[in-house]
Coordinates of C-alpha atoms in Angstrom, one line a residue:
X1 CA 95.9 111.2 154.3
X2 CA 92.0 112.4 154.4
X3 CA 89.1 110.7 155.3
X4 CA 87.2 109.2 152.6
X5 CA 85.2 112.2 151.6
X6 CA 87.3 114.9 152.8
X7 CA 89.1 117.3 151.3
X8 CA 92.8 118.6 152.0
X9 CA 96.1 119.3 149.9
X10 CA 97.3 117.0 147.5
X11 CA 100.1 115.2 148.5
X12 CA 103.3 116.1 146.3
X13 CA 101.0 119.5 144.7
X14 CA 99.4 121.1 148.1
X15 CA 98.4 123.8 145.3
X16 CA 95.8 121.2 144.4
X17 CA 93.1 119.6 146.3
X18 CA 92.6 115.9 146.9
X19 CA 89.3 113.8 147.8
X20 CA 90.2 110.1 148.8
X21 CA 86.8 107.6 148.5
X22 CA 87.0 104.4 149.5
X23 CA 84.5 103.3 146.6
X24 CA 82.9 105.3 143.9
X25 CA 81.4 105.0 140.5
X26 CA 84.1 106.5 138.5
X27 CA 86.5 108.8 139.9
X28 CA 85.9 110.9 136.4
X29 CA 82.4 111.0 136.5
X30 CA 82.8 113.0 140.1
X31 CA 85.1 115.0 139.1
X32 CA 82.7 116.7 136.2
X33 CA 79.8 116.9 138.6
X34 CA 82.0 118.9 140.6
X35 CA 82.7 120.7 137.6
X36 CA 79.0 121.5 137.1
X37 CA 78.7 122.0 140.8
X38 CA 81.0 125.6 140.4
X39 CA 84.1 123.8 141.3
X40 CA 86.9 125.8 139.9
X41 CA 89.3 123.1 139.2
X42 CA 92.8 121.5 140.2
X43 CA 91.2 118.9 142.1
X44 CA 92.1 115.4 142.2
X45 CA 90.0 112.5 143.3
X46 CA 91.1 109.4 143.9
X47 CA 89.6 106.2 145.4
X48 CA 90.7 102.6 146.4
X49 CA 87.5 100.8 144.1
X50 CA 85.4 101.8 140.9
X51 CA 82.7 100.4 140.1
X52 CA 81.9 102.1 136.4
X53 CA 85.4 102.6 135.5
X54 CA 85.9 103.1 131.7
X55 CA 88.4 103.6 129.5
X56 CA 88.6 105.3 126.1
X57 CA 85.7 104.7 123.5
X58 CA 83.5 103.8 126.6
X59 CA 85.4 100.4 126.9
X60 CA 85.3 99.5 130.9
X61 CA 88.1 99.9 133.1
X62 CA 88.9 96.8 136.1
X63 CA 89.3 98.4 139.2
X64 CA 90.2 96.0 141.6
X65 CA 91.7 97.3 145.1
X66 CA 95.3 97.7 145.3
X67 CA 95.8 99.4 141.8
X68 CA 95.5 103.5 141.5
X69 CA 92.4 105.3 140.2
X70 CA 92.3 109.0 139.8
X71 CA 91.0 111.6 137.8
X72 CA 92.1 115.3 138.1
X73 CA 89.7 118.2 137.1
X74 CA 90.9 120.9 135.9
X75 CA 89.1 124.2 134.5
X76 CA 89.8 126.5 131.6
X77 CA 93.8 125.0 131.4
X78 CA 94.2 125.9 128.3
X79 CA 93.0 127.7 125.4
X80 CA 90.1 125.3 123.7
X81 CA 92.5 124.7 121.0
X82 CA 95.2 123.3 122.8
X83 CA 93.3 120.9 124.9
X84 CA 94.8 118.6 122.6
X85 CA 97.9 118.9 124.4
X86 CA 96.9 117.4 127.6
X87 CA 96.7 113.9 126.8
X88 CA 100.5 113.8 126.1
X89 CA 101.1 116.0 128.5
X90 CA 99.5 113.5 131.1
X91 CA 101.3 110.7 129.5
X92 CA 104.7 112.5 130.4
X93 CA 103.3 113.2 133.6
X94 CA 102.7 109.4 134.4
X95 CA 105.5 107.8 132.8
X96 CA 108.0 110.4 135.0
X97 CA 105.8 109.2 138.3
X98 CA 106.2 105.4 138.0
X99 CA 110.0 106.3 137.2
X100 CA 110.1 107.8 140.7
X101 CA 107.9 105.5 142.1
X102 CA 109.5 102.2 141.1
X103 CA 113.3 103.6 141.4
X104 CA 113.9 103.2 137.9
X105 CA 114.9 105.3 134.5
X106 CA 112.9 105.3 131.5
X107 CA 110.9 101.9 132.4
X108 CA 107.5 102.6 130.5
X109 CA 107.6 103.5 126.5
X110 CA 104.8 105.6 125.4
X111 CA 102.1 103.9 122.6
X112 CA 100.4 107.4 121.3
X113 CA 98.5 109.4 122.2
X114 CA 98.8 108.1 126.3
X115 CA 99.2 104.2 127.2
X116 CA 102.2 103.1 129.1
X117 CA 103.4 100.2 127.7
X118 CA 106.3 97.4 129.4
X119 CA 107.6 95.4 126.7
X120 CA 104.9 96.3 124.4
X121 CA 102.0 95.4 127.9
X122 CA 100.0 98.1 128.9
X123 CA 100.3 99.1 132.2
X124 CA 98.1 102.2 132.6
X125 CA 95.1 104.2 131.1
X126 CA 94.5 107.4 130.6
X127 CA 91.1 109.1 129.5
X128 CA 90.5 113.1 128.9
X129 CA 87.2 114.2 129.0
X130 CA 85.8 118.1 128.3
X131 CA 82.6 119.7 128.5
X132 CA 81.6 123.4 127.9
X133 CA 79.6 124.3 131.3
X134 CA 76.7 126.6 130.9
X135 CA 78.5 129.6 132.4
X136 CA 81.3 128.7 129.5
X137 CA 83.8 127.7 131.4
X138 CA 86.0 124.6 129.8
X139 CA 86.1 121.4 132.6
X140 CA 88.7 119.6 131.5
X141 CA 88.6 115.8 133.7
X142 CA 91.8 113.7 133.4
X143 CA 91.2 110.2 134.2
X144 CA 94.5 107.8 135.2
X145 CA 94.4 103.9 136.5
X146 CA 98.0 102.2 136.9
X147 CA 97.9 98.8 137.6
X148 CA 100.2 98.8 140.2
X149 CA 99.7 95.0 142.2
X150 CA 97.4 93.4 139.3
X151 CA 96.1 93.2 135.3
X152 CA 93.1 92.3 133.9
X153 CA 93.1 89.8 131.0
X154 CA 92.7 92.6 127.8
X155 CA 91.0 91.9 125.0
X156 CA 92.7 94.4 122.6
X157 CA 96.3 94.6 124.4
X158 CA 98.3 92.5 126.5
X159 CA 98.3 94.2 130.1
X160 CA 101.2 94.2 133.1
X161 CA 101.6 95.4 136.7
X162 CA 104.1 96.9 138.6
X163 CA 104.4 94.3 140.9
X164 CA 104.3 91.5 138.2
X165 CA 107.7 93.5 137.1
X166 CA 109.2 93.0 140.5
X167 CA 108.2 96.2 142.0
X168 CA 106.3 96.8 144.9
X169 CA 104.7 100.2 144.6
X170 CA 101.6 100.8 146.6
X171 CA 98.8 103.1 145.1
X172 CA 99.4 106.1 147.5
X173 CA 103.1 105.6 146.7
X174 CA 102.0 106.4 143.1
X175 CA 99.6 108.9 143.7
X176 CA 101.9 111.1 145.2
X177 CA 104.6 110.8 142.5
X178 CA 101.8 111.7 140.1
X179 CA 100.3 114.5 141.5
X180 CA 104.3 116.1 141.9
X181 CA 105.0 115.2 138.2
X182 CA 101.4 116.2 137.1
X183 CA 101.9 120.1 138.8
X184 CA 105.5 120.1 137.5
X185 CA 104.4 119.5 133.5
X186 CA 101.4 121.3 133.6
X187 CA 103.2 124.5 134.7
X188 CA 105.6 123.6 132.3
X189 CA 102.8 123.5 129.0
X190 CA 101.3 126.6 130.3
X191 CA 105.2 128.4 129.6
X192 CA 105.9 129.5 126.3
X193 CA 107.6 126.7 124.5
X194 CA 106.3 124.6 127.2
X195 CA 104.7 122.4 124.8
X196 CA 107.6 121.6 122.8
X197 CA 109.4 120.5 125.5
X198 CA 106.8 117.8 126.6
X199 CA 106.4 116.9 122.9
X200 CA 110.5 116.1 122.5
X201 CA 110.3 114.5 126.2
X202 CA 107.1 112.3 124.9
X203 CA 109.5 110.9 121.7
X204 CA 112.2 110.2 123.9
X205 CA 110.0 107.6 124.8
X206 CA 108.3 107.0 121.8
X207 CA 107.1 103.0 121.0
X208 CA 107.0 102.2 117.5
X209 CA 108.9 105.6 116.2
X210 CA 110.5 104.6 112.6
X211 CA 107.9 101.4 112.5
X212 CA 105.1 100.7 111.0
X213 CA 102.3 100.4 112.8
X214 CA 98.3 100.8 111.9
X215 CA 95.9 103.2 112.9
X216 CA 92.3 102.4 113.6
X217 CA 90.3 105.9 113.3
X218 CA 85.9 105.6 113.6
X219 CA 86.3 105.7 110.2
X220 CA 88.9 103.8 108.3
X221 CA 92.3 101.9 109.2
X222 CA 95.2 103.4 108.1
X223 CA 99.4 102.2 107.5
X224 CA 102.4 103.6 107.9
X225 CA 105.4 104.5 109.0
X226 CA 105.1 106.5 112.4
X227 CA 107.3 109.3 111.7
X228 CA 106.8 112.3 114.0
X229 CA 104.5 113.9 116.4
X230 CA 103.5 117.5 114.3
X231 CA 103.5 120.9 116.9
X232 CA 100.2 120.0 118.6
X233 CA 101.5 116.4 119.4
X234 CA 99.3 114.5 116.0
X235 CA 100.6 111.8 114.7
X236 CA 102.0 111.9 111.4
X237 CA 102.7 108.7 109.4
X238 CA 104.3 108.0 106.4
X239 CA 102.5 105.8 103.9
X240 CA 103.9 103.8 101.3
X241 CA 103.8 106.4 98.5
X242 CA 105.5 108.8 100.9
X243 CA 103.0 110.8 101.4
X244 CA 102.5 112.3 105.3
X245 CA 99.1 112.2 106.9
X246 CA 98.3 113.7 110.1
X247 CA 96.1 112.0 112.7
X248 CA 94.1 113.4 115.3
X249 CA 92.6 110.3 116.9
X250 CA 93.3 106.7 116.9
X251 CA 94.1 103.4 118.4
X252 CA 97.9 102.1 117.6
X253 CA 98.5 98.5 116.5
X254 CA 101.2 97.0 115.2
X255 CA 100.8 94.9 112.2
X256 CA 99.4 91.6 112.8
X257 CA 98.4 92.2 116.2

C-alpha cells in the first residue's frame, strides 16, 4: 500500500498506477487535472474521504470513511464513438469485483446504464466523465463509490451496504478486486467482439428486463417495456403501440416509484 500521495502499481492491474489520499475533494476531479497535467492515463486514484463527491447530473455523492471511492483515468480508450461503451463496461467490471469480494455469485443486478442494485437498493455509483484536452487527446475519468460498511438515506433510490447484507468487505479489499476485474474487461472491449460480450454479460444481470419501467430523459419521461440493450449498449423500450425507441441517456424508475 502507498503513502497517501504516492504513486506505485495498482494492486490486482500493476499495468496501472494507483494514488491513495487520505482526503480529497473528488477523486474524479484529480484524476482530469492530471489529465490536463500530460498524464497519459491508466491511473487510478483512490482515497479514504471526499469531500465534493458527486454523482450523475451533479447530484452529491456521501463519502463517509470506511466505503470505496475511486476514479480511474484513462486516455484515448476508445474511438470517441464508442465511449459509450464504458459505462457498462465499468458496470460489469464492478458487479464481477463485489462478486469476488463478498464470496458470492451474481449478488448485484444491474439498473441501466451502471447502478448496482440489491433487491432493487442501490449499492454503488458510477459517473463517466470526458473532455477533449487541448493537444486532442480524449481523457476519459471513471468515477466508482461502493458502499461497502454504510448508506446514506437517498432521495431518489433506496440505498444498501455490503456490510448491511452480512458481508464484511473492507474498501481496499474492494479496490483490489476492481482494479483486477477493471484491467480484465477493458482488454476485453478493446478485442474485436469485445463489446458484445460485455453487453450479453451486462443482460445476464439485467434489472427490470421484460418490465416496464419509465425513463426520465432532460427532456421528457418516457414508458415501456425494457426490451434489449441495441449494439452500443442503448436501451431500447417497447411502448405500448409496439413501437421500439432507443435511448441514449436516462434515469430508470419503475412505475410508481
Amino acid at each position: 500500500m502507498s503513502q497517501s500521495g504516492t504513486e506505485c502499481p495498482a494492486p490486482g492491474a500493476p499495468d496501472f498506477r494507483y494514488e491513495k489520499h487520505d482526503s480529497v475533494g473528488s477523486t474524479s476531479s484529480l484524476c482530469m487535472t492530471r489529465a490536463h497535467s500530460g498524464d497519459a492515463g491508466r491511473l487510478w486514484i483512490r482515497a479514504d474521504h471526499q469531500t465534493e463527491g458527486r454523482g450523475r447530473r451533479g447530484r452529491d455523492w456521501s463519502s463517509p470513511v470506511g466505503n470505496m471511492f475511486a476514479s480511474l483515468l484513462l486516455i484515448d480508450p476508445l474511438p470517441v464513438d464508442r465511449i459509450g461503451e464504458l459505462p457498462l463496461t465499468a458496470a460489469v467490471a464492478l458487479a464481477r469485483a463485489v462478486d469476488k469480494a463478498a464470496g458470492t455469485l451474481q449478488l448485484v443486478r444491474l439498473k441501466w446504464p451502471n447502478d448496482l442494485l440489491v433487491e432493487n437498493a442501490k449499492l454503488s455509483g458510477i459517473l463517466l466523465e470526458a473532455e477533449t484536452l487541448p493537444d486532442g487527446r480524449q481523457a476519459v475519468v471513471i468515477g466508482i463509490g461502493v458502499n461497502c460498511v454504510s448508506h446514506p438515506d437517498l432521495t431518489l433510490y433506496q440505498a444498501t451496504d455490503l456490510r448491511s447484507l452480512g458481508f464484511q468487505v473492507t474498501s481496499e479489499q474492494m479496490f483490489e478486486c476492481l482494479t483486477a476485474s477493471m484491467a480484465e474487461l477493458l482488454a476485453k472491449g478493446r478485442q474485436p467482439g469485445g463489446f458484445e460480450f460485455i453487453r450479453r454479460a451486462w443482460l445476464d444481470r439485467a434489472a427490470h428486463l421484460g418490465k416496464q419501467i419509465t425513463v426520465k430523459t432532460a427532456r421528457d419521461e418516457i414508458t415501456g417495456i425494457f426490451a434489449d440493450l441495441d449494439a452500443g449498449g442503448h436501451l431500447v423500450l417497447k411502448l405500448d403501440d409496439g413501437r421500439l425507441r432507443t435511448l441514449y441517456a436516462g434515469d430508470v424508475f419503475l412505475p410508481g416509484s
